[in-house]
Coordinates of C-alpha atoms in Angstrom, one line a residue:
M1 CA 0.0 0.0 0.0
S2 CA 1.1 3.4 -0.9
S3 CA 4.3 4.2 -2.8
V4 CA 6.2 3.9 0.4
T5 CA 5.0 0.4 1.0
A6 CA 7.0 -2.6 1.9
T7 CA 9.8 -2.5 -0.5
T8 CA 13.4 -1.5 -0.7
P9 CA 14.4 1.1 -3.3
A10 CA 13.3 0.2 -6.7
P11 CA 15.6 1.0 -9.7
A12 CA 15.0 4.2 -11.6
G13 CA 15.4 4.7 -15.2
T14 CA 14.1 2.9 -18.2
A15 CA 14.1 -0.9 -18.8
P16 CA 15.7 -2.1 -22.0
A17 CA 13.2 -2.8 -24.7
S18 CA 14.0 -6.5 -24.7
A19 CA 13.2 -6.7 -21.0
R20 CA 9.9 -4.8 -21.1
P21 CA 6.9 -6.9 -20.2
R22 CA 4.3 -7.6 -22.9
L23 CA 1.5 -6.2 -20.8
D24 CA 1.2 -2.4 -21.3
W25 CA 2.4 -0.4 -18.3
R26 CA -0.9 1.4 -18.0
L27 CA -2.8 -1.9 -17.4
R28 CA -0.2 -2.8 -14.8
F29 CA -0.6 0.6 -13.2
G30 CA -4.3 0.1 -13.0
A31 CA -3.9 -3.4 -11.6
L32 CA -1.5 -2.1 -8.9
S33 CA -3.9 0.7 -7.9
L34 CA -6.8 -1.8 -7.6
I35 CA -4.7 -4.3 -5.6
W36 CA -3.5 -1.7 -3.1
G37 CA -6.9 0.0 -2.9
F38 CA -8.7 -3.2 -2.1
S39 CA -6.0 -4.1 0.6
F40 CA -7.8 -2.1 3.2
L41 CA -11.1 -4.0 2.6
L42 CA -9.2 -7.3 2.8
I43 CA -7.7 -6.2 6.2
K44 CA -11.1 -5.4 7.5
V45 CA -12.5 -8.8 6.4
G46 CA -9.4 -10.5 7.8
T47 CA -9.9 -8.9 11.3
Q48 CA -13.5 -10.2 11.4
G49 CA -12.1 -13.7 11.9
Y50 CA -8.6 -13.4 13.2
A51 CA -6.6 -11.2 15.6
P52 CA -4.7 -8.2 14.1
F53 CA -1.3 -9.9 14.7
Q54 CA -2.6 -13.1 13.0
V55 CA -3.8 -11.1 10.0
T56 CA -0.4 -9.4 9.7
F57 CA 1.6 -12.7 10.2
G58 CA -0.5 -14.4 7.5
R59 CA -0.1 -11.5 5.2
L60 CA 3.6 -11.5 5.5
A61 CA 3.9 -15.2 5.2
F62 CA 1.9 -15.4 2.0
G63 CA 3.8 -12.3 0.6
T64 CA 7.2 -13.8 1.4
A65 CA 6.2 -17.1 -0.3
V66 CA 5.4 -15.2 -3.5
L67 CA 8.8 -13.5 -3.5
A68 CA 10.5 -16.8 -2.7
V69 CA 9.0 -18.2 -5.8
A70 CA 10.0 -15.2 -7.9
M71 CA 13.5 -15.4 -6.6
A72 CA 13.7 -19.1 -7.4
V73 CA 12.5 -18.5 -10.9
R74 CA 15.0 -15.7 -11.5
R75 CA 17.7 -17.7 -9.7
E76 CA 18.5 -15.0 -7.2
R77 CA 19.8 -15.6 -3.7
L78 CA 19.1 -13.8 -0.4
P79 CA 21.6 -11.1 0.6
R80 CA 24.8 -11.9 2.5
G81 CA 26.5 -10.1 5.3
A82 CA 25.5 -9.5 8.9
R83 CA 25.3 -5.7 8.5
T84 CA 23.0 -6.0 5.6
W85 CA 20.7 -8.4 7.5
G86 CA 20.7 -6.0 10.5
H87 CA 19.6 -3.1 8.3
L88 CA 16.9 -5.3 6.6
A89 CA 15.6 -6.3 10.0
V90 CA 15.0 -2.6 10.9
A91 CA 13.6 -2.0 7.4
G92 CA 11.3 -5.0 7.8
F93 CA 10.0 -3.7 11.1
L94 CA 9.4 -0.1 9.9
L95 CA 8.1 -0.9 6.4
N96 CA 6.2 -4.1 7.1
A97 CA 5.7 -5.5 10.5
L98 CA 4.9 -2.2 12.3
P99 CA 2.6 -0.5 9.7
F100 CA 0.8 -3.7 8.7
S101 CA 0.0 -4.4 12.3
L102 CA -1.1 -0.9 13.1
F103 CA -3.5 -0.8 10.2
A104 CA -4.9 -4.2 11.3
F105 CA -5.5 -2.9 14.8
A106 CA -6.9 0.4 13.5
E107 CA -9.5 -1.3 11.3
L108 CA -11.0 -3.0 14.4
T109 CA -12.6 0.4 15.1
I110 CA -12.4 2.6 12.0
P111 CA -13.8 2.0 8.5
S112 CA -11.5 0.7 5.8
T113 CA -12.4 3.9 3.9
L114 CA -10.8 6.1 6.6
A115 CA -7.7 3.8 6.8
G116 CA -7.2 4.2 3.1
I117 CA -7.3 7.9 3.4
C118 CA -4.9 7.9 6.3
N119 CA -2.5 5.9 4.2
A120 CA -2.5 8.7 1.7
T121 CA -0.9 11.0 4.3
S122 CA 2.5 9.1 3.9
P123 CA 3.9 11.7 1.4
L124 CA 2.9 14.5 3.8
W125 CA 4.8 12.8 6.7
G126 CA 7.7 12.2 4.4
M127 CA 7.8 15.9 3.5
A128 CA 7.7 16.9 7.1
L129 CA 10.5 14.5 8.0
S130 CA 12.6 15.7 5.1
L131 CA 12.8 19.1 6.7
V132 CA 15.0 17.7 9.4
A133 CA 16.3 14.3 8.2
L134 CA 17.3 14.8 4.6
S135 CA 19.5 17.8 4.2
E136 CA 19.9 17.1 0.5
D137 CA 16.2 17.3 -0.1
R138 CA 15.3 20.9 0.9
P139 CA 11.7 21.9 0.4
T140 CA 10.4 24.6 -1.8
R141 CA 7.6 27.0 -1.1
V142 CA 5.2 24.9 -3.2
R143 CA 6.1 21.8 -1.3
V144 CA 5.7 23.5 2.1
A145 CA 2.3 24.8 0.9
G146 CA 1.4 21.3 -0.1
L147 CA 2.3 20.1 3.4
G148 CA -0.1 22.6 5.0
L149 CA -2.8 21.9 2.5
G150 CA -2.5 18.2 3.0
F151 CA -2.9 18.3 6.8
L152 CA -5.8 20.7 6.3
G153 CA -7.4 17.9 4.3
V154 CA -6.8 15.5 7.1
L155 CA -8.6 17.8 9.5
T156 CA -11.5 18.0 7.0
V157 CA -11.7 14.2 6.8
L158 CA -11.7 13.9 10.6
G159 CA -14.4 16.6 11.0
A160 CA -12.3 18.9 13.2
W161 CA -14.9 21.7 13.2
Q162 CA -17.3 19.3 14.9
G163 CA -14.8 18.4 17.6
F164 CA -14.0 15.1 15.9
E165 CA -17.5 13.9 16.9
G166 CA -18.1 10.2 16.3
L167 CA -14.4 9.6 15.5
D168 CA -12.5 6.7 17.1
A169 CA -9.4 8.6 18.2
R170 CA -7.4 5.5 19.0
G171 CA -8.0 3.7 15.6
T172 CA -7.4 6.9 13.6
A173 CA -4.2 7.6 15.5
L174 CA -3.0 4.0 14.8
A175 CA -3.7 4.4 11.1
L176 CA -1.9 7.8 11.0
L177 CA 1.1 6.3 12.9
A178 CA 1.2 3.4 10.4
S179 CA 1.4 6.0 7.6
L180 CA 4.2 7.8 9.4
S181 CA 6.1 4.6 9.7
Y182 CA 6.5 4.2 6.0
P183 CA 8.6 7.4 5.3
V184 CA 10.6 6.8 8.5
G185 CA 11.5 3.4 7.1
W186 CA 12.3 4.8 3.7
I187 CA 14.6 7.4 5.2
Y188 CA 16.4 4.6 7.1
V189 CA 16.7 2.5 3.9
R190 CA 17.9 5.4 1.9
R191 CA 20.7 6.0 4.5
T192 CA 21.7 2.4 5.0
L193 CA 20.9 0.3 1.9
A194 CA 21.1 2.7 -1.0
G195 CA 23.7 1.6 -3.5
S196 CA 23.8 -2.0 -2.2
S197 CA 25.3 -4.5 -4.6
H198 CA 22.3 -6.8 -4.0
S199 CA 19.3 -6.7 -6.3
N200 CA 16.0 -5.1 -5.2
L201 CA 14.2 -8.4 -5.3
S202 CA 16.9 -10.0 -3.1
L203 CA 16.8 -7.2 -0.6
T204 CA 13.0 -7.2 -0.4
G205 CA 12.8 -11.0 -0.1
G206 CA 15.1 -10.8 2.9
Q207 CA 13.2 -7.8 4.3
L208 CA 9.8 -9.6 4.1
L209 CA 11.4 -12.8 5.5
L210 CA 12.7 -11.0 8.6
A211 CA 9.4 -9.1 9.1
T212 CA 7.6 -12.5 9.0
V213 CA 10.0 -13.9 11.6
Q214 CA 9.3 -10.8 13.8
L215 CA 5.5 -11.5 13.6
A216 CA 6.1 -15.2 14.2
V217 CA 7.7 -14.4 17.5
V218 CA 5.2 -11.7 18.5
T219 CA 1.9 -13.4 17.4
P220 CA 1.9 -16.4 19.8
L221 CA 2.8 -14.1 22.8
F222 CA -0.3 -11.8 22.3
T223 CA -2.9 -14.1 20.6
T224 CA -4.4 -17.5 21.0
L225 CA -5.2 -20.0 18.3
P226 CA -8.7 -19.4 16.9
T227 CA -11.3 -22.1 17.9
T228 CA -12.9 -22.2 14.5
L229 CA -11.5 -21.8 11.0
A230 CA -13.0 -18.7 9.4
V231 CA -12.7 -19.5 5.7
G232 CA -13.7 -16.1 4.3
P233 CA -11.3 -14.0 6.5
L234 CA -8.5 -16.6 5.8
L235 CA -9.0 -16.2 2.1
A236 CA -8.9 -12.4 2.5
I237 CA -5.6 -12.7 4.3
A238 CA -4.2 -15.0 1.6
A239 CA -5.2 -12.5 -1.1
L240 CA -3.8 -9.6 1.0
G241 CA -0.4 -11.4 1.2
M242 CA -0.1 -12.9 -2.2
L243 CA -1.5 -9.9 -4.1
G244 CA -1.2 -6.8 -1.9
T245 CA 2.2 -7.7 -0.6
G246 CA 3.9 -10.2 -2.9
L247 CA 2.6 -9.6 -6.4
A248 CA 2.3 -5.8 -5.9
V249 CA 6.0 -5.5 -5.1
L250 CA 6.9 -7.3 -8.4
V251 CA 4.5 -5.2 -10.4
Q252 CA 5.8 -2.0 -8.8
Y253 CA 9.4 -2.9 -9.7
G254 CA 8.4 -3.4 -13.3
L255 CA 6.6 0.0 -13.4
V256 CA 9.4 2.0 -11.8
A257 CA 12.0 0.3 -14.1
E258 CA 9.9 1.1 -17.2
V259 CA 8.3 4.5 -16.6
G260 CA 10.4 5.9 -13.7
P261 CA 9.7 6.5 -10.0
T262 CA 7.7 9.7 -10.5
T263 CA 5.0 8.0 -12.6
G264 CA 5.2 4.9 -10.5
Q265 CA 4.5 6.8 -7.4
M266 CA 1.3 8.2 -8.9
V267 CA -0.4 5.0 -7.7
T268 CA -0.6 6.6 -4.3
Y269 CA -3.2 9.0 -5.4
F270 CA -5.6 6.3 -6.7
V271 CA -5.4 4.0 -3.7
P272 CA -7.6 6.0 -1.3
V273 CA -10.2 6.5 -4.0
I274 CA -10.4 2.8 -4.7
A275 CA -10.3 2.0 -0.9
A276 CA -13.3 4.3 -0.3
A277 CA -15.3 2.9 -3.2
A278 CA -14.6 -0.7 -2.1
G279 CA -15.5 0.0 1.5
I280 CA -18.7 2.0 0.7
T281 CA -19.9 -0.4 -2.0
L282 CA -19.0 -3.8 -0.6
L283 CA -18.9 -3.2 3.2
D284 CA -21.7 -0.6 3.4
E285 CA -19.4 1.8 5.3
P286 CA -20.9 5.3 5.9
L287 CA -19.9 8.3 3.8
T288 CA -20.3 11.9 4.8
W289 CA -19.5 14.9 2.5
S290 CA -16.3 15.7 4.4
T291 CA -14.7 12.4 3.5
P292 CA -14.4 12.8 -0.3
I293 CA -13.7 16.6 0.0
G294 CA -11.1 16.1 2.6
A295 CA -9.5 13.2 0.7
A296 CA -9.3 15.3 -2.4
I297 CA -7.5 18.0 -0.4
V298 CA -5.1 15.5 1.1
L299 CA -4.2 14.2 -2.4
A300 CA -3.8 17.7 -3.7
G301 CA -1.4 18.5 -0.9
A302 CA 0.5 15.2 -1.3
A303 CA 0.9 15.9 -5.0
L304 CA 2.4 19.4 -4.3
T305 CA 4.8 17.9 -1.8
Q306 CA 6.2 15.7 -4.5
A307 CA 6.7 18.7 -6.9
R308 CA 10.3 19.3 -7.9
P309 CA 11.7 22.6 -9.3
K310 CA 12.4 22.5 -13.0
P311 CA 16.2 22.4 -13.7
P312 CA 17.5 25.7 -15.2
A313 CA 17.5 25.7 -19.0

């Protein structure tokens, strides 16, 4: 979910013509938007039968399995070196284990629609963090304006003028914290793993594996085995892992390699729209006027924060 989801840095640039997939990139772009947009609905369905940590563990296990198959097909190995594995453990926590768990806990009490909109705030958090964490990425006036506009949109979604009436503060805070975890993780990855000699697929496979191990340790400590097998929620978790975590990573790599990171990141702006449509249509979640208006403001602000000044002619 989100362009700051669960991956180590994908390669920029353009793929060689011989390596380009047969399926048009626009179709893959649309498929990725749908997969990540429906992820929030799948989380909601999963938590109806299983504990949040169990949902996250299943999601990571299925996602890791998909990447393991992809690595086997491409004959790639996991990274080597204790330092690399240490950095991947931190990345797996910040980009996978923590935000996935927080979203699962959040959706116990908030609609999947709201969770999807909260996810769209990741570029805003990233912009705010860049003010202090990335000296080489100084903001412009337009980007700072986008930051302010984006958080104004968040307040609109939450109904600040009504005193946040009817809002589950804990669930919303968890979803926003999950969205914050992504740019924190990306900054860490950028500072520690950028320029690694290992492939992106290899690094991400190791990252997801370590995140799965983390949840394998935590889940038994805080949950008990379910007394009945909830088939529907289990299928939702499997789809969430195989599609929303495993396949989505592979599709994202191809997109970024072919059309560049800027276009690839545009998926972020379609995810909350699809998440809202899915939640309202399939789960009968409520919709007030402030939700779509606020979401549009959030996305406009997020787009401005990604604006880069044009190089001098």
